[in-house]
mmCIF file of C-alpha atoms and ligand atoms in Angstrom:
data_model
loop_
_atom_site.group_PDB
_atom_site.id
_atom_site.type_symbol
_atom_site.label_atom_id
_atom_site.label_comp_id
_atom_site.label_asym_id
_atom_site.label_seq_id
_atom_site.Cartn_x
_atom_site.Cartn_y
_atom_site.Cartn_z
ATOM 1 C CA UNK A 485 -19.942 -73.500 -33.654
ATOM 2 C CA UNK A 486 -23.904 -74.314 -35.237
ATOM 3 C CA UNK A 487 -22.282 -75.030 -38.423
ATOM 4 C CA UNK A 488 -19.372 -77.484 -37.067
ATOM 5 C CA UNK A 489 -22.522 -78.998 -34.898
ATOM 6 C CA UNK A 490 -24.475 -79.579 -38.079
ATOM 7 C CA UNK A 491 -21.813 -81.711 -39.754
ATOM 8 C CA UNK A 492 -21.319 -83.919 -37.129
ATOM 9 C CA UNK A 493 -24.550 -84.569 -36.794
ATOM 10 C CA UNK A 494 -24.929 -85.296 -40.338
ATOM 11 C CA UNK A 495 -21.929 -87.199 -40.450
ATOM 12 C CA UNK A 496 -23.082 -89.498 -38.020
ATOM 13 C CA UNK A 497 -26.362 -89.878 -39.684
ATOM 14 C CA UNK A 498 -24.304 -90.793 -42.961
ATOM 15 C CA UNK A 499 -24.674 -87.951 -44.859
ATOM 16 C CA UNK A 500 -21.644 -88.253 -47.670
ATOM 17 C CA UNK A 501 -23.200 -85.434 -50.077
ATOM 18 C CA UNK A 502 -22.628 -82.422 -47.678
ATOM 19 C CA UNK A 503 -21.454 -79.215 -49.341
ATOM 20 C CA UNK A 504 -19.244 -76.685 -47.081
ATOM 21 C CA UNK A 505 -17.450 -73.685 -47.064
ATOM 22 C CA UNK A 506 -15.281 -72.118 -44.641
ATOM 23 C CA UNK A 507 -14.681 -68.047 -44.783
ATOM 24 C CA UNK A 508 -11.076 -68.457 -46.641
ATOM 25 C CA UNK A 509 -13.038 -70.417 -49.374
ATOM 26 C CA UNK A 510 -16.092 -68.171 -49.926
ATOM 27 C CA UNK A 511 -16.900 -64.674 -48.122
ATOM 28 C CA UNK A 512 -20.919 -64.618 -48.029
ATOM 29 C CA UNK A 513 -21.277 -61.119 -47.891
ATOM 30 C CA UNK A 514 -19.427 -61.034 -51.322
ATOM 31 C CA UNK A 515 -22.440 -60.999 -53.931
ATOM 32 C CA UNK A 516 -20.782 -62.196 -57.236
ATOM 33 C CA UNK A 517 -18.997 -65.189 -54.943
ATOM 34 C CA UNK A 518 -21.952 -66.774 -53.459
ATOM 35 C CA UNK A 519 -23.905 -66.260 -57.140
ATOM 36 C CA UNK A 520 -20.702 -67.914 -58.839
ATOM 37 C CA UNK A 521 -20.882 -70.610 -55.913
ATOM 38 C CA UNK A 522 -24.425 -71.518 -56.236
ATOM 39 C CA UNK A 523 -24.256 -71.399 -59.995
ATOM 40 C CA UNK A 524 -21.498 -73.720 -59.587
ATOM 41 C CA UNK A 525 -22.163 -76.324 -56.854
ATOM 42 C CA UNK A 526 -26.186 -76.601 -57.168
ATOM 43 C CA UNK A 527 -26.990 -77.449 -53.509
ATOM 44 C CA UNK A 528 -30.444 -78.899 -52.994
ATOM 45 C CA UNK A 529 -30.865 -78.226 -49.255
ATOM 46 C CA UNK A 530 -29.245 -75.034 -47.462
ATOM 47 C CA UNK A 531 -28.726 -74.534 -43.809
ATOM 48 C CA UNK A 532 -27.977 -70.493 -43.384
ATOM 49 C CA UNK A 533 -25.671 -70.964 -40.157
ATOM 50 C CA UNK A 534 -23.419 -68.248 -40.709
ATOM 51 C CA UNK A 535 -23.782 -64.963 -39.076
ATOM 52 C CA UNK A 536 -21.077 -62.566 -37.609
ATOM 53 C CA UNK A 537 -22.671 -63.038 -34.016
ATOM 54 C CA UNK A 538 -21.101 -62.018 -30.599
ATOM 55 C CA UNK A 539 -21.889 -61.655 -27.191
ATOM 56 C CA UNK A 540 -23.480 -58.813 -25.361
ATOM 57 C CA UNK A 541 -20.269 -56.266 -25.457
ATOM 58 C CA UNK A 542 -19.791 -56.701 -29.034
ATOM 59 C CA UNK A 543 -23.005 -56.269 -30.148
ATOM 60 C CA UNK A 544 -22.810 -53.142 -28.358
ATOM 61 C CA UNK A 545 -19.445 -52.204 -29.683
ATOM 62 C CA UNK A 546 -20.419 -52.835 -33.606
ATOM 63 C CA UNK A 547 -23.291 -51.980 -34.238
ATOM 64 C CA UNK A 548 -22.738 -51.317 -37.789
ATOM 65 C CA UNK A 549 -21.373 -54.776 -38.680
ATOM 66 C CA UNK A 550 -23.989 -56.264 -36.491
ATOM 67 C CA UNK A 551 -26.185 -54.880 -38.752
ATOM 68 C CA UNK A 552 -24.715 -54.382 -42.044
ATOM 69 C CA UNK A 553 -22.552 -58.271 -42.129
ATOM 70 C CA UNK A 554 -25.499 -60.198 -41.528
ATOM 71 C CA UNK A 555 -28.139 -58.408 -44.032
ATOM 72 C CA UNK A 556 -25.319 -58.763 -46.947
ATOM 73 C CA UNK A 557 -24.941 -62.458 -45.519
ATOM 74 C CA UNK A 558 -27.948 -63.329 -45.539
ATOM 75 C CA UNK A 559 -29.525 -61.520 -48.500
ATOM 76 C CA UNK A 560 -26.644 -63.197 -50.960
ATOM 77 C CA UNK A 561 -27.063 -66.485 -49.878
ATOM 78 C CA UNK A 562 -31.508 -66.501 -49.675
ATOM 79 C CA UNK A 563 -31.698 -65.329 -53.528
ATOM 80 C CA UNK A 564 -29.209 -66.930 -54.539
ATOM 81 C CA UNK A 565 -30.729 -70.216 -53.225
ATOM 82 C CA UNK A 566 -33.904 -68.734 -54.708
ATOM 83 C CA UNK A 567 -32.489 -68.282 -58.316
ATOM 84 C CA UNK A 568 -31.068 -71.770 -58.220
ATOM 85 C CA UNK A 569 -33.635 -73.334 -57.434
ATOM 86 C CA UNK A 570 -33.006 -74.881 -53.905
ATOM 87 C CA UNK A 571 -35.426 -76.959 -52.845
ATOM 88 C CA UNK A 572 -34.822 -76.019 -48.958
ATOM 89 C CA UNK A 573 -33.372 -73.663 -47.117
ATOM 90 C CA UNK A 574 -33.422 -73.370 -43.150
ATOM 91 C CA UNK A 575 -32.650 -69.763 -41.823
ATOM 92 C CA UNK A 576 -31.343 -69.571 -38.102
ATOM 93 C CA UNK A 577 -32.105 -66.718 -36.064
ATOM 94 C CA UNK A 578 -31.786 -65.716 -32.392
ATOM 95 C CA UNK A 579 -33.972 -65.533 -29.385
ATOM 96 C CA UNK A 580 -33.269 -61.691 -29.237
ATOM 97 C CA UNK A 581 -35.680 -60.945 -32.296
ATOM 98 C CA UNK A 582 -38.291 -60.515 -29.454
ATOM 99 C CA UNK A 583 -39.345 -57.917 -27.534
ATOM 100 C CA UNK A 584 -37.287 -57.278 -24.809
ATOM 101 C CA UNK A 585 -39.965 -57.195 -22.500
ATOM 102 C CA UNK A 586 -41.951 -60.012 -24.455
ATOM 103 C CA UNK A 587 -44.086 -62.499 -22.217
ATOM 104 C CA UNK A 588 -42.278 -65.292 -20.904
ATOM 105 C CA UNK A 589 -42.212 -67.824 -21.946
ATOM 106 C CA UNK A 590 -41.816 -65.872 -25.372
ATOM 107 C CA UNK A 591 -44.448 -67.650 -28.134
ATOM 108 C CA UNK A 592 -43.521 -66.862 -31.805
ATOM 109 C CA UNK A 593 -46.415 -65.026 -32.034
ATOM 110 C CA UNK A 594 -44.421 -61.777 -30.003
ATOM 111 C CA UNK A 595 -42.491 -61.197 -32.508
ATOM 112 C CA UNK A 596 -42.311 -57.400 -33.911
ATOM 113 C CA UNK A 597 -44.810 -56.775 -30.779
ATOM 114 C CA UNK A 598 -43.018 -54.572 -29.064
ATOM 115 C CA UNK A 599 -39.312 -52.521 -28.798
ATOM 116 C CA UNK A 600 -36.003 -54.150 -28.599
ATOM 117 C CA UNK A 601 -33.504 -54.852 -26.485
ATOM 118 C CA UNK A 602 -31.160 -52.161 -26.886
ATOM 119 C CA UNK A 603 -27.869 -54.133 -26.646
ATOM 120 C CA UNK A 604 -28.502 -56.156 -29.652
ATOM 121 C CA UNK A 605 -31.037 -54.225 -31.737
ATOM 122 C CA UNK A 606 -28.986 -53.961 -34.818
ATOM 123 C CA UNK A 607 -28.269 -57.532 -34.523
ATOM 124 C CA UNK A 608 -31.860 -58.484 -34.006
ATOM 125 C CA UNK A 609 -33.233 -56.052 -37.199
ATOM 126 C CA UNK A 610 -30.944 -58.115 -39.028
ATOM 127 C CA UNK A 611 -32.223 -61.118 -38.193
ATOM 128 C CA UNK A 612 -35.821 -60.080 -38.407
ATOM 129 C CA UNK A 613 -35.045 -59.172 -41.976
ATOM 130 C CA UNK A 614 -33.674 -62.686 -42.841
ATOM 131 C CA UNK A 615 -37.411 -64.112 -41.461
ATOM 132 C CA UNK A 616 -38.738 -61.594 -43.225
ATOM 133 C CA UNK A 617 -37.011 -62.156 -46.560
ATOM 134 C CA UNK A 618 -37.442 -65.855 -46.630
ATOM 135 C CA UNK A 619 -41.394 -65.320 -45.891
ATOM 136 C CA UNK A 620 -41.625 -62.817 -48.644
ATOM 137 C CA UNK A 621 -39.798 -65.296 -51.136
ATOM 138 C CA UNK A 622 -41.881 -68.355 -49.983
ATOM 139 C CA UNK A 623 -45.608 -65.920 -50.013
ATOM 140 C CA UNK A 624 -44.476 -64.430 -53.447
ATOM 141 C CA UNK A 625 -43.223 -66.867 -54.958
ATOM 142 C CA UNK A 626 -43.941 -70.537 -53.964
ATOM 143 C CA UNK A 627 -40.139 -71.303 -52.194
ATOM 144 C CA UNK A 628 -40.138 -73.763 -49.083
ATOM 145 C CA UNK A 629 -37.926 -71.267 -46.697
ATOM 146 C CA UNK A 630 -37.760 -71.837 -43.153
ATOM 147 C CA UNK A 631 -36.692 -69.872 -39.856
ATOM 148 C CA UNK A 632 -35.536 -70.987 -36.878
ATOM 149 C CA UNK A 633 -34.906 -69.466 -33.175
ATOM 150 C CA UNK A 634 -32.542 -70.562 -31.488
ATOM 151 C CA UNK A 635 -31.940 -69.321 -27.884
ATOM 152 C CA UNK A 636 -28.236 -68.722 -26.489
ATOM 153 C CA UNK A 637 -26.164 -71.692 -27.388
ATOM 154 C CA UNK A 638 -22.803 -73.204 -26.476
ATOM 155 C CA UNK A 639 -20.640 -75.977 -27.279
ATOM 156 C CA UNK A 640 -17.374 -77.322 -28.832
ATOM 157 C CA UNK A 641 -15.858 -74.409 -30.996
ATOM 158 C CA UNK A 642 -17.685 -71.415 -29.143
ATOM 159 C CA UNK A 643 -15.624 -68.499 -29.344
ATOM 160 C CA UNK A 644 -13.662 -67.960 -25.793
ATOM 161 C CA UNK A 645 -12.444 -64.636 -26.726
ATOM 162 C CA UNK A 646 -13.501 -62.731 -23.412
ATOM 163 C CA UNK A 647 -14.351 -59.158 -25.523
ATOM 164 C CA UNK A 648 -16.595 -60.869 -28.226
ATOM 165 C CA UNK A 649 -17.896 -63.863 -26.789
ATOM 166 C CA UNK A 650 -20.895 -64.830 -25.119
ATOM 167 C CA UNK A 651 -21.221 -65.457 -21.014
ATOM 168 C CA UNK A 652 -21.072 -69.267 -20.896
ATOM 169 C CA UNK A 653 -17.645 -69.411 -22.838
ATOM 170 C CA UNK A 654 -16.534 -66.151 -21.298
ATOM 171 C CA UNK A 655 -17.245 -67.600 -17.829
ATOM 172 C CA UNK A 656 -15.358 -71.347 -18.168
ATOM 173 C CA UNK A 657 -12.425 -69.506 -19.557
ATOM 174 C CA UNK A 658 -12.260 -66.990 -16.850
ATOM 175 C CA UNK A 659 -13.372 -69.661 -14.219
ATOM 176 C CA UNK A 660 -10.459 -71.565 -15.867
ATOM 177 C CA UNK A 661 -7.478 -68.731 -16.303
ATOM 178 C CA UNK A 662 -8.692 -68.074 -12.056
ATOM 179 C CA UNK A 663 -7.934 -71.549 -10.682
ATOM 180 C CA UNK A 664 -4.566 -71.777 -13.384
ATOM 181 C CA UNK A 665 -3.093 -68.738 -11.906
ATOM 182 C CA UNK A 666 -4.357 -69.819 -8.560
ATOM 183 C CA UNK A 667 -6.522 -66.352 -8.084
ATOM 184 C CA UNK A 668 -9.193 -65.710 -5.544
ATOM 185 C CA UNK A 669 -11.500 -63.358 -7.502
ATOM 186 C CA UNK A 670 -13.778 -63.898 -10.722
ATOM 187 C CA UNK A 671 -15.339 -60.713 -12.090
ATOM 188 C CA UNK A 672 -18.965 -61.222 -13.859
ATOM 189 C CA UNK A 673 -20.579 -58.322 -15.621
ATOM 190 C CA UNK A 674 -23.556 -57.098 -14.640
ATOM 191 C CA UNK A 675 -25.606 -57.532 -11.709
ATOM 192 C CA UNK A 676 -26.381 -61.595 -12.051
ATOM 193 C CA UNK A 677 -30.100 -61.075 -11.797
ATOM 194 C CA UNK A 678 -30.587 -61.543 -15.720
ATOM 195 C CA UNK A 679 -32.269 -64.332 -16.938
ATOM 196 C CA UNK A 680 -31.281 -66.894 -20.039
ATOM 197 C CA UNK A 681 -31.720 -70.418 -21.447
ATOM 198 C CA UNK A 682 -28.905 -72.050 -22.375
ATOM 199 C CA UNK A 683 -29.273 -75.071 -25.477
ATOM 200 C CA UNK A 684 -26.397 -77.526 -26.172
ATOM 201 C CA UNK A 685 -25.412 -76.673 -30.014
ATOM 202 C CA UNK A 686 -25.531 -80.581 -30.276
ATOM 203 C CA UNK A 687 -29.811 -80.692 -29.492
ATOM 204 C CA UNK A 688 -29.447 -77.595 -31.980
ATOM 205 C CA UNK A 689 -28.451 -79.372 -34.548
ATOM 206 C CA UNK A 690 -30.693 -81.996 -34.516
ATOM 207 C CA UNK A 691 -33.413 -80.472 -33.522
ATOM 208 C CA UNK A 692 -32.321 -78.115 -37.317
ATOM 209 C CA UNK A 693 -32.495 -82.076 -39.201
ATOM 210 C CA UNK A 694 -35.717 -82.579 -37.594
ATOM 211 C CA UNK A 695 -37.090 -79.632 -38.912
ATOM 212 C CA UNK A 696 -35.777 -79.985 -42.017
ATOM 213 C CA UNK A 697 -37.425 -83.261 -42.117
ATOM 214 C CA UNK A 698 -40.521 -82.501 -40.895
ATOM 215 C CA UNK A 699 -41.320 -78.626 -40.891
ATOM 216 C CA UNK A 700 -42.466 -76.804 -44.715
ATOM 217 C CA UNK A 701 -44.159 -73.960 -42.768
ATOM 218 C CA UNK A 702 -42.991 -70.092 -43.335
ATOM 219 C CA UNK A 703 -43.908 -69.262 -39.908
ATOM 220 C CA UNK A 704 -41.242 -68.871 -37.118
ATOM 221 C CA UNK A 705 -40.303 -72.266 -34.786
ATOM 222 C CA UNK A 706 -38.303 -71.702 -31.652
ATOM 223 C CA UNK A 707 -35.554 -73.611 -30.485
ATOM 224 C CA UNK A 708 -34.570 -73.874 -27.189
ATOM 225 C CA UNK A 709 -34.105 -76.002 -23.755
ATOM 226 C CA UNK A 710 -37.525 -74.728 -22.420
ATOM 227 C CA UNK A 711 -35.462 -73.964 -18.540
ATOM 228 C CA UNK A 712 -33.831 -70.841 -17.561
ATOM 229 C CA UNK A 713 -31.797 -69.931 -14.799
ATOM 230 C CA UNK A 714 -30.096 -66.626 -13.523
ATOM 231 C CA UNK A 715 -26.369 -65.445 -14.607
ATOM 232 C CA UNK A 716 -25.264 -66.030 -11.312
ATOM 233 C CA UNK A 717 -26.662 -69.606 -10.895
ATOM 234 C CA UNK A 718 -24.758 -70.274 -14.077
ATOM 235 C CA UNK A 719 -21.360 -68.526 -12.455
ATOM 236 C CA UNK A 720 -21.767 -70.715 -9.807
ATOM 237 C CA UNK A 721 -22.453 -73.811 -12.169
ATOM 238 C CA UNK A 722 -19.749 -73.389 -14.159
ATOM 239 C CA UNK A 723 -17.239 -72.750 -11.316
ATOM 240 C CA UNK A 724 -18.254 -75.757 -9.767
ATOM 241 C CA UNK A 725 -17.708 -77.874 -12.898
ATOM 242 C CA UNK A 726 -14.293 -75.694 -13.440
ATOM 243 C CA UNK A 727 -13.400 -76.445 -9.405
ATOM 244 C CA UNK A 728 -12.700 -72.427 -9.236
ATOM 245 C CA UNK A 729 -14.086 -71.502 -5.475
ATOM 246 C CA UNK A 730 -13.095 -68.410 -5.035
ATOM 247 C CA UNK A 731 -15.480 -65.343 -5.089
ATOM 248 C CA UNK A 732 -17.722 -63.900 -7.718
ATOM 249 C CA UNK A 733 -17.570 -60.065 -8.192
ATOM 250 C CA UNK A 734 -20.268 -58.523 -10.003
ATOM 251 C CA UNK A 735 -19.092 -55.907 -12.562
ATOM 252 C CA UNK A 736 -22.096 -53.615 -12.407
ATOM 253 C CA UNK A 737 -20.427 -51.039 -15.170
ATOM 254 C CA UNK A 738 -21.411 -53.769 -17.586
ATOM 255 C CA UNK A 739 -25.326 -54.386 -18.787
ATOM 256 C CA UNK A 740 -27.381 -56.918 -17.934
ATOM 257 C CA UNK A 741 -29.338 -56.816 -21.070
ATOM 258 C CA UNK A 742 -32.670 -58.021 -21.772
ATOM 259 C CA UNK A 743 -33.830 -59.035 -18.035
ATOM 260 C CA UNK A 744 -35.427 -62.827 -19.310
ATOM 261 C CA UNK A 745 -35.692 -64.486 -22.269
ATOM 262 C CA UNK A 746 -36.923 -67.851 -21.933
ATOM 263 C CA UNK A 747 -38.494 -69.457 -24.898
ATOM 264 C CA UNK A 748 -42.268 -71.343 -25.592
ATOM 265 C CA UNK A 749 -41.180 -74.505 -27.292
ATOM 266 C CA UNK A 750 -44.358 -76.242 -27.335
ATOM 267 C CA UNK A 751 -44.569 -76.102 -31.034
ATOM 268 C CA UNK A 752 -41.715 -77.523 -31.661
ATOM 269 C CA UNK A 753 -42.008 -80.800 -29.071
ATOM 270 C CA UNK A 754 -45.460 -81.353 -30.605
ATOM 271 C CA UNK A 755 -42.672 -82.179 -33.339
ATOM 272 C CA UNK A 756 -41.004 -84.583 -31.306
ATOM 273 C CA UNK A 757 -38.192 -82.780 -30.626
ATOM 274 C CA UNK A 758 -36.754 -82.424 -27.097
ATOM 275 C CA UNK A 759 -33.275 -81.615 -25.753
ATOM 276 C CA UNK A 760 -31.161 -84.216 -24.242
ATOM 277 C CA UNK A 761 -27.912 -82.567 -22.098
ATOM 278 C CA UNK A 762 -28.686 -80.914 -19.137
ATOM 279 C CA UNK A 763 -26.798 -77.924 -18.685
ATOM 280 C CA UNK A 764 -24.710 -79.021 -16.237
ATOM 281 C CA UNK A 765 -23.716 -82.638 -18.065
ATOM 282 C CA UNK A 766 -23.156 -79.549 -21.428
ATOM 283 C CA UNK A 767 -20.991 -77.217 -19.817
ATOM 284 C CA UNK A 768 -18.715 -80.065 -18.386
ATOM 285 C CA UNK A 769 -18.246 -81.599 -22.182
ATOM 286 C CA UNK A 770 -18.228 -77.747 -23.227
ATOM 287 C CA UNK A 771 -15.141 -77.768 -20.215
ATOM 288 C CA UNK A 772 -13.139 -81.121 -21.722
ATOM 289 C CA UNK A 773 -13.215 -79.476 -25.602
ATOM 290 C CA UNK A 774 -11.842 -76.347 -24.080
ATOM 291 C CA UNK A 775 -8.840 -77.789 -22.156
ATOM 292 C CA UNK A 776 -8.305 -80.333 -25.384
ATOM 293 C CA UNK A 777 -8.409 -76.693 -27.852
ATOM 294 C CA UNK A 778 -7.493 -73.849 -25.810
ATOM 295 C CA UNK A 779 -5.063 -71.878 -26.654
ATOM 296 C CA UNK A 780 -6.633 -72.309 -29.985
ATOM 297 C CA UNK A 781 -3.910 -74.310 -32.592
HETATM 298 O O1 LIG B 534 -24.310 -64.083 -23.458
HETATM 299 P P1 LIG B 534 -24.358 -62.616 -23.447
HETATM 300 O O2 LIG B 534 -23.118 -61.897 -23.877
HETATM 301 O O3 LIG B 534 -25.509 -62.075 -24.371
HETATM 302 O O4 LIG B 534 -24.687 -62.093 -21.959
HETATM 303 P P2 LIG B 534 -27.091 -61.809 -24.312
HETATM 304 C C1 LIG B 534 -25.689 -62.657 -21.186
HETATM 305 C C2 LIG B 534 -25.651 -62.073 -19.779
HETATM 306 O O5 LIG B 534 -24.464 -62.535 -19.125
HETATM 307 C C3 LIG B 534 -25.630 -60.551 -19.686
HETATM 308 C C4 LIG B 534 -23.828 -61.445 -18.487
HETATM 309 O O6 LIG B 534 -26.468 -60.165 -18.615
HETATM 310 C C5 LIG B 534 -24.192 -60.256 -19.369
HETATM 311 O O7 LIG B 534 -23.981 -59.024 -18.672
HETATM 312 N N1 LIG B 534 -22.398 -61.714 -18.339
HETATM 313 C C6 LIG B 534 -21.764 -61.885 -17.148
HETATM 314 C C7 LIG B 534 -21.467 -61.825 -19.299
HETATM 315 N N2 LIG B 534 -20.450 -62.052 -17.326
HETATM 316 C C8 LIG B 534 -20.232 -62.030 -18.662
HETATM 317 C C9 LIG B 534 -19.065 -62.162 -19.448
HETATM 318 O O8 LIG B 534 -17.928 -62.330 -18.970
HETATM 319 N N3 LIG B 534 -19.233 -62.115 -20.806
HETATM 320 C C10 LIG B 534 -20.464 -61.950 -21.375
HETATM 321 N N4 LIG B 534 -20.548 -61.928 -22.716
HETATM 322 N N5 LIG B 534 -21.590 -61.775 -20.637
HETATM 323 C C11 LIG B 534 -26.752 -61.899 -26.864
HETATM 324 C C12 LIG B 534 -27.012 -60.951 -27.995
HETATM 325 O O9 LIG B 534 -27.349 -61.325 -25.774
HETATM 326 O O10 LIG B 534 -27.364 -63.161 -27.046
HETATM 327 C C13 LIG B 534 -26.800 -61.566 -29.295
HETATM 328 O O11 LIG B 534 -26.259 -59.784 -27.806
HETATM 329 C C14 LIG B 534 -27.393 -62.960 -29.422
HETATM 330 O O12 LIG B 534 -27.355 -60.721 -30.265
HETATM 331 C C15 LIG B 534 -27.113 -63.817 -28.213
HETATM 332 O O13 LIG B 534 -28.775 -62.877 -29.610
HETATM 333 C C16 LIG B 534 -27.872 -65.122 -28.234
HETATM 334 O O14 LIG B 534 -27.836 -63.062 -24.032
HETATM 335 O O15 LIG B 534 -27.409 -60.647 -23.419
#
């Protein structure tokens, strides 16, 4: 999803000399390949997009590859842009590097302040050793690495698969499958009462060109909307956009997670970087791109 965003947008800003790689063309958490590949292709700018990410049930349910996928990941590609001499390389991360009970809205200074959330705590070591690694690399020796924070995203290619993804996706597909098969019912996990900001992957992606353009700093930059609003304001949202009107039934077997994580983006709009879709303007385009795709080709 980030890294289909980030094309587009470049695209569309004329970019011709753009480098990708799609998993059956290079596996990232094969060593020797990504060496071979930077050897090879000799990219000057790197955007680290991929990750194996999921939603809140499958971080829970695989915690090992959580953990273990995104280190090997993430370690390949960062030396390997080191050893070739890239001249930048932007890291993304995730809002859930923070505390879970950080102070809202959460400043980049909470980070490694305080315990996890425990849902996505192998996930979130991950990431904080990504930050960590491209810090080290840039205070030891000179590179111009930077990480970003992005809170939850959505968009065009999200994954709708209702065990692995994330609740805006899972929610317009099952708000979608409900009015289809003309159902009454729409079961939500957890209790509603969790908090989270949602960010277009769109504004992500140029808010990731912005940076590029005008951020050289190792320290963290958050990324996100800078408006929360509960899970079950965003049920009802997206059921209103979907024209589902039956009735929400709160699955309290599943967690809510981390209770609010809303992020302090002042840094970054002293940049000059602010979002442009509202959520509810995102989540209907997010709504057309999943009737065009779904079931996936
Ligand atoms: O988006 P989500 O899976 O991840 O869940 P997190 C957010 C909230 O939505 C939780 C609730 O309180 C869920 O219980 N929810 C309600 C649902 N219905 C559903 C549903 O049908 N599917 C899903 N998935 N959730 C993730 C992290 O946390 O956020 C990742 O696990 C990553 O590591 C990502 O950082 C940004 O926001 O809780």
């Amino acid at each position: 999803m980030v890294g289909s965003a980030l094309v587009r947008r470049l695209e569309a800003e004329r970019f011709t000399n753009l480098l990708t790689r799609d998993r059956s063309h290079l596996d990232l958490s094969d060593e020797s390949a990504v060496a071979k590949f930077f050897a090879e292709a000799r990219p000057d700018i790197v955007i680290l997009a991929a990750a194996n990410v999921g939603g809140i049930k499958a971080n829970n349910d695989f915690p090992v590859e959580f953990l273990l996928d995104n280190l090997r990941i993430q370690n390949n590609v960062i030396r390997s842009a080191y050893q070739t001499g890239v001249r930048k390389l932007l890291f993304l991360g995730s809002s859930c590097i923070y505390p879970k009970l950080a102070p809202q809205p959460i400043p980049e200074s909470a980070l490694l302040t305080g315990p996890l959330e425990s849902t996505n705590e192998p996930y979130a070591i991950a990431k904080i050793a990504g930050i960590k690694l491209c810090q080290a690399y840039t205070r030891e020796y000179g590179t111009n690495f930077i990480s970003v924070m992005p809170t939850n995203l959505y968009g065009p290619n999200d994954n709708f698969d209702l065990e692995t993804s994330h609740v805006l996706a899972a929610l317009l597909r099952k708000a979608h499958e409900a009015k289809s098969r003309n159902e009454n019912k729409l079961i939500v996990w957890g209790t509603g009462e969790s908090r989270r900001e949602f960010l277009h992957v769109d504004d992500l992606a140029a808010a990731c060109l912005l940076l590029l353009e005008k951020y050289d700093s190792a320290e963290i930059i958050n990324i996100g909307s800078g408006e929360d609003v509960t899970i079950r304001e965003l049920a009802k949202l997206v059921c209103d956009v979907v024209g589902f009107d039956g009735e929400l039934v709160w699955d309290k077997t599943k967690p809510d997670g981390t209770p609010r994580k809303l992020l302090d983006v002042t840094r970054i709009r002293v940049l000059g970087w602010q979002p442009t879709i509202p959520l509810r303007k995102g989540i209907e385009q997010t709504h057309e791109w999943f009737l065009a795709n779904w079931p996936q080709k």
